Short mmCIF file of C-alpha atoms and ligand atoms in Angstrom, two decimals:
data_model
loop_
_atom_site.label_atom_id
_atom_site.label_comp_id
_atom_site.label_asym_id
_atom_site.label_seq_id
_atom_site.Cartn_x
_atom_site.Cartn_y
_atom_site.Cartn_z
CA MET A 1 0.00 0.00 0.00
CA SER A 2 1.12 3.55 -0.66
CA ASP A 3 2.20 5.75 2.21
CA ALA A 4 2.44 9.53 2.16
CA GLY A 5 5.41 10.63 0.09
CA GLU A 6 5.62 7.33 -1.74
CA ASN A 7 5.65 7.00 -5.51
CA VAL A 8 2.51 5.51 -7.01
CA ILE A 9 4.33 4.90 -10.28
CA GLU A 10 7.96 4.02 -10.59
CA VAL A 11 9.45 2.67 -13.80
CA HIS A 12 13.06 1.99 -14.73
CA GLU A 13 14.44 1.73 -18.25
CA LEU A 14 11.12 0.68 -19.73
CA SER A 15 11.27 -0.13 -23.46
CA LYS A 16 8.76 -1.30 -26.03
CA SER A 17 9.09 -1.88 -29.78
CA PHE A 18 6.51 -2.64 -32.41
CA GLY A 19 7.72 -4.31 -35.60
CA GLY A 20 11.34 -3.38 -34.89
CA LYS A 21 10.52 0.28 -34.15
CA THR A 22 11.31 1.41 -30.60
CA VAL A 23 8.39 3.52 -29.41
CA VAL A 24 9.29 3.67 -25.70
CA ASP A 25 13.01 3.91 -25.16
CA ARG A 26 14.52 3.18 -21.73
CA LEU A 27 11.99 5.37 -19.98
CA SER A 28 12.45 5.97 -16.26
CA MET A 29 9.98 8.08 -14.34
CA ALA A 30 8.16 8.37 -11.03
CA VAL A 31 4.81 9.83 -10.01
CA LYS A 32 4.33 10.93 -6.41
CA LYS A 33 1.22 9.98 -4.49
CA GLY A 34 -1.50 12.63 -4.50
CA THR A 35 -0.03 14.62 -7.38
CA ILE A 36 -1.22 15.44 -10.88
CA HIS A 37 1.52 14.40 -13.25
CA GLY A 38 1.26 15.64 -16.83
CA PHE A 39 2.47 13.46 -19.63
CA LEU A 40 3.39 15.50 -22.69
CA GLY A 41 4.88 15.00 -26.09
CA PRO A 42 3.94 15.04 -29.74
CA ASN A 43 1.71 12.41 -31.32
CA GLY A 44 3.42 9.06 -31.53
CA SER A 45 5.95 9.82 -28.79
CA GLY A 46 4.92 6.74 -26.79
CA LYS A 47 2.57 8.13 -24.13
CA THR A 48 -0.32 5.73 -24.76
CA THR A 49 2.07 2.78 -25.01
CA THR A 50 3.58 3.76 -21.65
CA ILE A 51 0.19 4.17 -19.99
CA ARG A 52 -0.88 0.76 -21.31
CA MET A 53 2.28 -0.82 -19.92
CA LEU A 54 1.64 0.83 -16.55
CA CYS A 55 -1.67 -0.94 -16.15
CA GLY A 56 -0.49 -4.26 -17.54
CA LEU A 57 -2.36 -4.05 -20.84
CA LEU A 58 0.97 -4.26 -22.71
CA THR A 59 4.12 -6.09 -21.62
CA PRO A 60 7.38 -4.14 -21.83
CA ASP A 61 10.21 -5.71 -23.86
CA SER A 62 12.60 -4.73 -21.09
CA GLY A 63 12.76 -2.66 -17.95
CA THR A 64 10.91 -2.90 -14.68
CA GLY A 65 8.25 -0.96 -12.89
CA THR A 66 5.64 -0.77 -10.22
CA CYS A 67 2.23 0.83 -10.22
CA LEU A 68 0.67 1.27 -6.76
CA GLY A 69 3.49 -0.90 -5.46
CA LEU A 70 2.51 -3.79 -7.76
CA ASP A 71 4.70 -5.22 -10.50
CA ILE A 72 3.56 -3.99 -13.92
CA THR A 73 4.58 -7.19 -15.72
CA ARG A 74 3.11 -9.69 -13.21
CA ASP A 75 0.23 -7.93 -11.46
CA GLY A 76 -1.71 -6.29 -14.30
CA GLU A 77 -5.06 -7.56 -13.13
CA ARG A 78 -4.58 -6.35 -9.55
CA ILE A 79 -3.34 -2.99 -10.84
CA ARG A 80 -6.37 -2.55 -13.07
CA ARG A 81 -8.69 -3.16 -10.12
CA ARG A 82 -7.19 -0.14 -8.34
CA VAL A 83 -6.68 2.16 -11.33
CA GLY A 84 -9.17 4.27 -13.26
CA TYR A 85 -8.11 4.21 -16.91
CA MET A 86 -9.73 6.64 -19.28
CA THR A 87 -8.92 7.03 -22.93
CA GLN A 88 -9.59 9.81 -25.37
CA ARG A 89 -12.31 7.73 -27.00
CA PHE A 90 -15.61 7.63 -25.16
CA SER A 91 -15.79 4.10 -23.83
CA LEU A 92 -19.23 3.90 -22.22
CA TYR A 93 -22.44 2.65 -23.80
CA GLN A 94 -23.92 5.30 -26.07
CA ASP A 95 -27.39 3.76 -25.98
CA LEU A 96 -27.62 3.55 -22.20
CA THR A 97 -28.55 6.51 -20.03
CA ILE A 98 -26.07 8.23 -17.77
CA ARG A 99 -27.53 6.41 -14.75
CA GLU A 100 -27.58 3.03 -16.51
CA ASN A 101 -23.94 3.41 -17.52
CA LEU A 102 -22.87 4.27 -13.97
CA GLU A 103 -24.90 1.45 -12.43
CA PHE A 104 -23.37 -0.93 -14.95
CA VAL A 105 -19.85 0.18 -13.99
CA ALA A 106 -20.72 -0.31 -10.30
CA ARG A 107 -22.00 -3.82 -11.03
CA ILE A 108 -19.00 -4.98 -13.04
CA HIS A 109 -16.78 -3.81 -10.21
CA GLY A 110 -18.91 -5.86 -7.81
CA LEU A 111 -19.77 -2.81 -5.68
CA LYS A 112 -22.55 -3.05 -3.13
CA ASP A 113 -25.70 -1.06 -3.88
CA PRO A 114 -24.97 0.00 -7.48
CA LYS A 115 -27.98 2.35 -7.54
CA LYS A 116 -26.66 4.32 -4.58
CA ARG A 117 -23.15 4.43 -6.03
CA ALA A 118 -24.53 5.72 -9.33
CA SER A 119 -26.56 8.40 -7.50
CA GLN A 120 -23.49 9.51 -5.57
CA ALA A 121 -21.45 9.76 -8.77
CA ILE A 122 -24.22 11.71 -10.52
CA GLU A 123 -24.36 14.20 -7.68
CA LYS A 124 -20.59 14.52 -7.34
CA LEU A 125 -20.13 15.25 -11.03
CA GLY A 126 -22.98 17.72 -11.24
CA LEU A 127 -24.85 15.46 -13.65
CA GLY A 128 -28.12 15.73 -11.70
CA GLY A 129 -31.11 16.36 -13.97
CA ARG A 130 -29.32 14.65 -16.84
CA GLU A 131 -29.29 11.13 -15.50
CA LYS A 132 -31.96 9.85 -17.91
CA GLN A 133 -30.21 11.27 -20.97
CA LEU A 134 -28.65 8.77 -23.32
CA ALA A 135 -24.88 8.93 -23.04
CA GLY A 136 -24.64 9.05 -26.84
CA ASN A 137 -26.59 12.31 -26.92
CA LEU A 138 -24.25 14.19 -24.60
CA SER A 139 -21.83 16.85 -25.83
CA GLY A 140 -18.13 15.94 -25.94
CA GLY A 141 -17.47 17.73 -22.65
CA TRP A 142 -20.29 16.00 -20.78
CA LYS A 143 -19.30 12.64 -22.24
CA GLN A 144 -15.79 13.00 -20.87
CA ARG A 145 -17.19 14.14 -17.54
CA LEU A 146 -19.35 11.04 -17.44
CA ALA A 147 -16.38 8.87 -18.37
CA LEU A 148 -14.43 10.46 -15.52
CA GLY A 149 -17.35 9.75 -13.18
CA ALA A 150 -17.36 6.14 -14.31
CA CYS A 151 -13.67 5.63 -13.81
CA THR A 152 -13.64 7.24 -10.36
CA LEU A 153 -16.80 5.46 -9.20
CA PRO A 154 -14.98 2.35 -7.87
CA ASP A 155 -12.73 4.63 -5.75
CA PRO A 156 -9.45 3.95 -7.54
CA ASP A 157 -6.10 4.98 -6.03
CA LEU A 158 -4.71 6.22 -9.33
CA LEU A 159 -6.16 7.70 -12.50
CA LEU A 160 -4.46 7.10 -15.83
CA LEU A 161 -6.03 9.60 -18.21
CA ASP A 162 -4.99 9.39 -21.84
CA GLU A 163 -5.77 12.70 -23.57
CA PRO A 164 -9.10 12.94 -21.74
CA THR A 165 -9.91 16.41 -23.06
CA ALA A 166 -8.89 16.03 -26.71
CA GLY A 167 -11.50 17.79 -28.82
CA VAL A 168 -13.42 19.11 -25.79
CA ASP A 169 -14.37 22.81 -25.75
CA PRO A 170 -12.38 25.19 -23.49
CA LYS A 171 -15.14 25.68 -20.90
CA ALA A 172 -15.64 21.93 -20.50
CA ARG A 173 -11.86 21.46 -20.33
CA ARG A 174 -11.67 23.96 -17.49
CA GLU A 175 -14.45 22.17 -15.61
CA PHE A 176 -12.81 18.82 -16.22
CA TRP A 177 -9.57 20.14 -14.75
CA ALA A 178 -11.34 21.63 -11.76
CA GLU A 179 -12.67 18.13 -11.10
CA ILE A 180 -9.20 16.56 -11.50
CA HIS A 181 -7.80 19.04 -8.96
CA ALA A 182 -10.65 18.29 -6.56
CA LEU A 183 -9.92 14.57 -6.88
CA ALA A 184 -6.20 15.11 -6.31
CA ALA A 185 -6.97 17.26 -3.26
CA ASP A 186 -8.84 14.21 -1.90
CA GLY A 187 -5.64 12.17 -2.28
CA LEU A 188 -6.08 10.59 -5.70
CA SER A 189 -2.96 10.43 -7.87
CA VAL A 190 -3.27 11.27 -11.55
CA LEU A 191 -1.14 10.68 -14.63
CA VAL A 192 -2.70 12.60 -17.50
CA SER A 193 -1.49 12.93 -21.06
CA THR A 194 -2.33 16.11 -22.90
CA HIS A 195 -1.43 18.25 -25.88
CA TYR A 196 -2.64 21.44 -24.29
CA MET A 197 -0.05 23.75 -22.79
CA ASP A 198 -2.53 25.38 -20.40
CA GLU A 199 -3.29 21.91 -19.03
CA ALA A 200 0.41 21.15 -18.62
CA GLU A 201 0.68 24.30 -16.52
CA ARG A 202 -1.99 22.98 -14.17
CA CYS A 203 0.02 19.85 -13.34
CA HIS A 204 2.18 19.55 -10.23
CA GLU A 205 4.85 17.89 -12.31
CA ILE A 206 5.30 17.15 -15.97
CA ALA A 207 7.23 14.64 -18.03
CA TYR A 208 7.93 15.43 -21.68
CA LEU A 209 8.50 12.57 -24.07
CA ALA A 210 9.86 12.73 -27.62
CA TYR A 211 10.54 9.69 -29.78
CA GLY A 212 9.88 7.45 -26.78
CA LYS A 213 12.56 9.11 -24.65
CA LEU A 214 12.05 11.27 -21.60
CA VAL A 215 13.35 14.70 -22.58
CA VAL A 216 12.69 16.57 -19.36
CA SER A 217 10.64 16.27 -16.17
CA GLY A 218 9.85 18.25 -13.05
CA SER A 219 7.64 21.17 -12.07
CA VAL A 220 6.79 23.83 -14.66
CA ASP A 221 9.47 26.08 -13.15
CA ASP A 222 12.01 23.23 -13.19
CA VAL A 223 11.33 22.55 -16.86
CA VAL A 224 11.60 26.22 -17.85
CA ALA A 225 14.80 26.53 -15.79
CA ALA A 226 16.22 23.34 -17.35
CA SER A 227 15.84 24.89 -20.80
CA GLY A 228 18.14 27.73 -19.67
CA LEU A 229 16.29 30.13 -21.95
CA GLN A 230 16.16 33.91 -21.65
CA ALA A 231 13.22 35.44 -23.49
CA TRP A 232 12.22 38.68 -25.18
CA MET A 233 8.81 39.51 -26.58
CA ILE A 234 8.32 41.49 -29.76
CA SER A 235 4.89 42.81 -30.68
CA GLY A 236 3.45 45.27 -33.15
CA PRO A 237 2.22 45.35 -36.73
CA ASN A 238 3.49 42.52 -38.96
CA VAL A 239 6.12 41.34 -36.45
CA HIS A 240 5.76 37.81 -37.80
CA GLN A 241 7.59 38.96 -40.90
CA LEU A 242 10.68 39.51 -38.73
CA GLN A 243 10.97 35.84 -37.79
CA GLY A 244 13.44 34.89 -40.55
CA GLU A 245 15.86 37.76 -39.94
CA LEU A 246 15.72 37.32 -36.16
CA GLU A 247 16.59 33.63 -36.48
CA ARG A 248 19.82 34.54 -38.26
CA LEU A 249 21.07 36.84 -35.49
CA ASP A 250 23.78 35.83 -33.00
CA GLY A 251 22.61 34.41 -29.70
CA ILE A 252 19.09 33.62 -30.84
CA ASP A 253 18.14 29.96 -30.41
CA LEU A 254 14.41 30.14 -30.89
CA VAL A 255 11.85 32.48 -32.45
CA ALA A 256 8.30 31.34 -31.80
CA PRO A 257 5.07 33.10 -32.79
CA PHE A 258 2.66 33.61 -29.87
CA GLY A 259 -0.62 35.09 -31.02
CA ALA A 260 0.19 38.54 -32.35
CA SER A 261 3.72 38.60 -30.94
CA LEU A 262 7.03 36.76 -31.23
CA HIS A 263 8.97 35.12 -28.41
CA VAL A 264 12.69 35.40 -29.06
CA CYS A 265 14.84 33.17 -26.86
CA GLY A 266 18.51 32.47 -26.31
CA HIS A 267 20.89 31.24 -23.65
CA ASP A 268 23.29 34.19 -23.42
CA ALA A 269 21.37 37.13 -21.94
CA ALA A 270 23.99 39.75 -22.95
CA LEU A 271 24.28 38.51 -26.53
CA LEU A 272 20.51 38.32 -26.87
CA GLU A 273 20.15 41.91 -25.65
CA GLN A 274 22.87 43.07 -28.00
CA SER A 275 21.29 41.38 -31.02
CA LEU A 276 17.86 42.75 -30.19
CA ALA A 277 19.04 46.32 -29.41
CA PRO A 278 18.11 47.65 -32.89
CA TYR A 279 14.59 46.23 -32.45
CA ALA A 280 14.26 47.63 -28.91
CA ALA A 281 15.15 51.08 -30.33
CA ARG A 282 12.41 50.98 -32.96
CA SER A 283 9.28 53.02 -32.31
CA ASP A 284 6.95 51.03 -34.58
CA ILE A 285 7.26 47.83 -32.54
CA ARG A 286 7.62 46.91 -28.88
CA CYS A 287 10.60 44.74 -27.94
CA VAL A 288 11.05 43.95 -24.25
CA SER A 289 12.68 41.28 -22.13
CA GLY A 290 10.39 38.90 -20.28
CA GLU A 291 10.19 35.39 -18.89
CA ALA A 292 10.52 32.24 -20.94
CA THR A 293 7.31 30.20 -20.88
CA LEU A 294 6.72 26.47 -20.69
CA GLU A 295 5.85 26.51 -24.38
CA ASP A 296 9.17 28.21 -25.24
CA ALA A 297 10.96 25.53 -23.23
CA PHE A 298 9.09 22.70 -24.95
CA ILE A 299 9.67 24.04 -28.45
CA TYR A 300 13.36 24.47 -27.69
CA LEU A 301 13.76 21.06 -26.03
CA MET A 302 11.82 19.41 -28.82
CA ASN A 303 14.04 20.98 -31.49
CA ALA A 304 17.14 20.02 -29.52
CA SER A 305 16.03 16.41 -29.19
CA LYS A 306 15.23 16.27 -32.90
CA ASP A 307 18.77 17.46 -33.66
CA ASN A 308 20.16 14.72 -31.43
CA PHE A 309 18.17 12.14 -33.32
CA ASP A 310 19.26 13.55 -36.68
CA ASP A 311 22.89 13.33 -35.60
CA GLY A 312 22.45 9.80 -34.28
P1 ADP B 401 1.28 8.78 -28.23
O1 ADP B 401 0.31 8.28 -27.21
O2 ADP B 401 2.39 9.60 -27.64
O3 ADP B 401 0.63 9.47 -29.39
P2 ADP B 401 1.61 5.98 -28.90
O4 ADP B 401 2.13 5.27 -27.70
O5 ADP B 401 0.15 5.84 -29.21
O6 ADP B 401 2.05 7.51 -28.86
O7 ADP B 401 2.38 5.45 -30.19
C1 ADP B 401 3.78 5.42 -30.30
C2 ADP B 401 4.15 4.75 -31.61
O8 ADP B 401 3.87 3.36 -31.53
C3 ADP B 401 3.37 5.26 -32.82
O9 ADP B 401 4.24 5.35 -33.90
C4 ADP B 401 2.33 4.19 -33.03
O10 ADP B 401 1.97 4.11 -34.39
C5 ADP B 401 3.05 2.94 -32.59
N1 ADP B 401 2.15 1.90 -32.05
C6 ADP B 401 1.38 2.03 -30.96
N2 ADP B 401 0.70 0.87 -30.73
C7 ADP B 401 1.08 0.00 -31.70
C8 ADP B 401 0.73 -1.36 -32.02
N3 ADP B 401 -0.11 -2.06 -31.26
N4 ADP B 401 1.32 -1.91 -33.10
C9 ADP B 401 2.21 -1.23 -33.86
N5 ADP B 401 2.56 0.05 -33.62
C10 ADP B 401 2.01 0.66 -32.56
#
C-alpha cells in the first residue's frame, strides 16, 4: 500500500518496440502519491504505449516498474482493479442513459448497492437532472465528464487519463480540470497525457517525451529553468515577418510566434540583448525582455532532441 510521500508509479528503463521500431526507449519516471503528473509529447511519442504498460495491458520488452506498489509485468489484473483508466475515445455505452452506464460500472466492479453508487457519482459530477439522458446524446465535454465519473466510481487509487480532453471545448476542459484538482486534493494520484499547454501548466509535475525518450521532467518552473532560456517579446504590426531575420542573429536559439507577438529566446542574456538592441530602439514595434514560458521551453527542447536524433 502507498504511504504519504511514496511513488505511485515508478518505472526503470522501460522499453517497447513494435515491428522493430522502438516507441518507448529506456523510460524511467516516477509519479508521487497525491499529485497530478502531466504526460506531454507530440503524437506518436509513446505516451499511450507507456500508460498501457503501466496498467499491464501491454508487456514491456525490457525494464521494470511498479504501479501502486505492484509489479507492472506480473500484477496487471490487480493494478487494473485499483486504477481508473480513461482514454480519449468515449468508452461507455452510447445507448444507455447516464444512470444506466454508472450502475453498470458499479455492477461490473462488484460494488454493493450500485444504484446508490450511481446516485453519488451523478451528484458529485454535477450530472443531476441529466441522468436519464442517453450517453450518446451528450456533448463531448459532458461525455468525458461522465467517463471520468465512471472511472472514479470504484474509488481507484490512481487515474491514468490518456488525452481525456482532446477535442473538448475550453469551458468543459476547465471544468474537467477543476474536477481533477478536486480529486487530487482528496488524495487521488493522476497521470494525464495532454497536448494542451494550459493543461500542462496545471500539473504539479510534468514529463515530456519525444521519440519514446524522456526529454525533461519536473515542475513547470524546473522545466523552464532546465531549458536555460532567456526570453524577449516582440509585438506590433506585422512582427511575424521579422521571424526569418531574427533567427539569423547571433545568440538567438528560438523564435516562436505567440498570437500577435514573437517570443525570441537564447541562452546568453547579454548577446541576446545586443542582437535585439536595434529592435528595442524601434518606435513602430515593442521589444522587451520577459520570462521564458513552458511553451518556449518545450519548443526548444523538442528541437534540440530532434537534432540529437538527426545526428544519431
Ligand atoms: P502517443 O500516445 O504519444 O501518441 P503511442 O504510444 O500511441 O504515442 O504510439 C507510439 C508509436 O507506436 C506510434 O508510432 C504508433 O503508431 C506505434 N504503435 C502504438 N501501438 C502500436 C501497435 N499495437 N502496433 C504497432 N505500432 C504501434
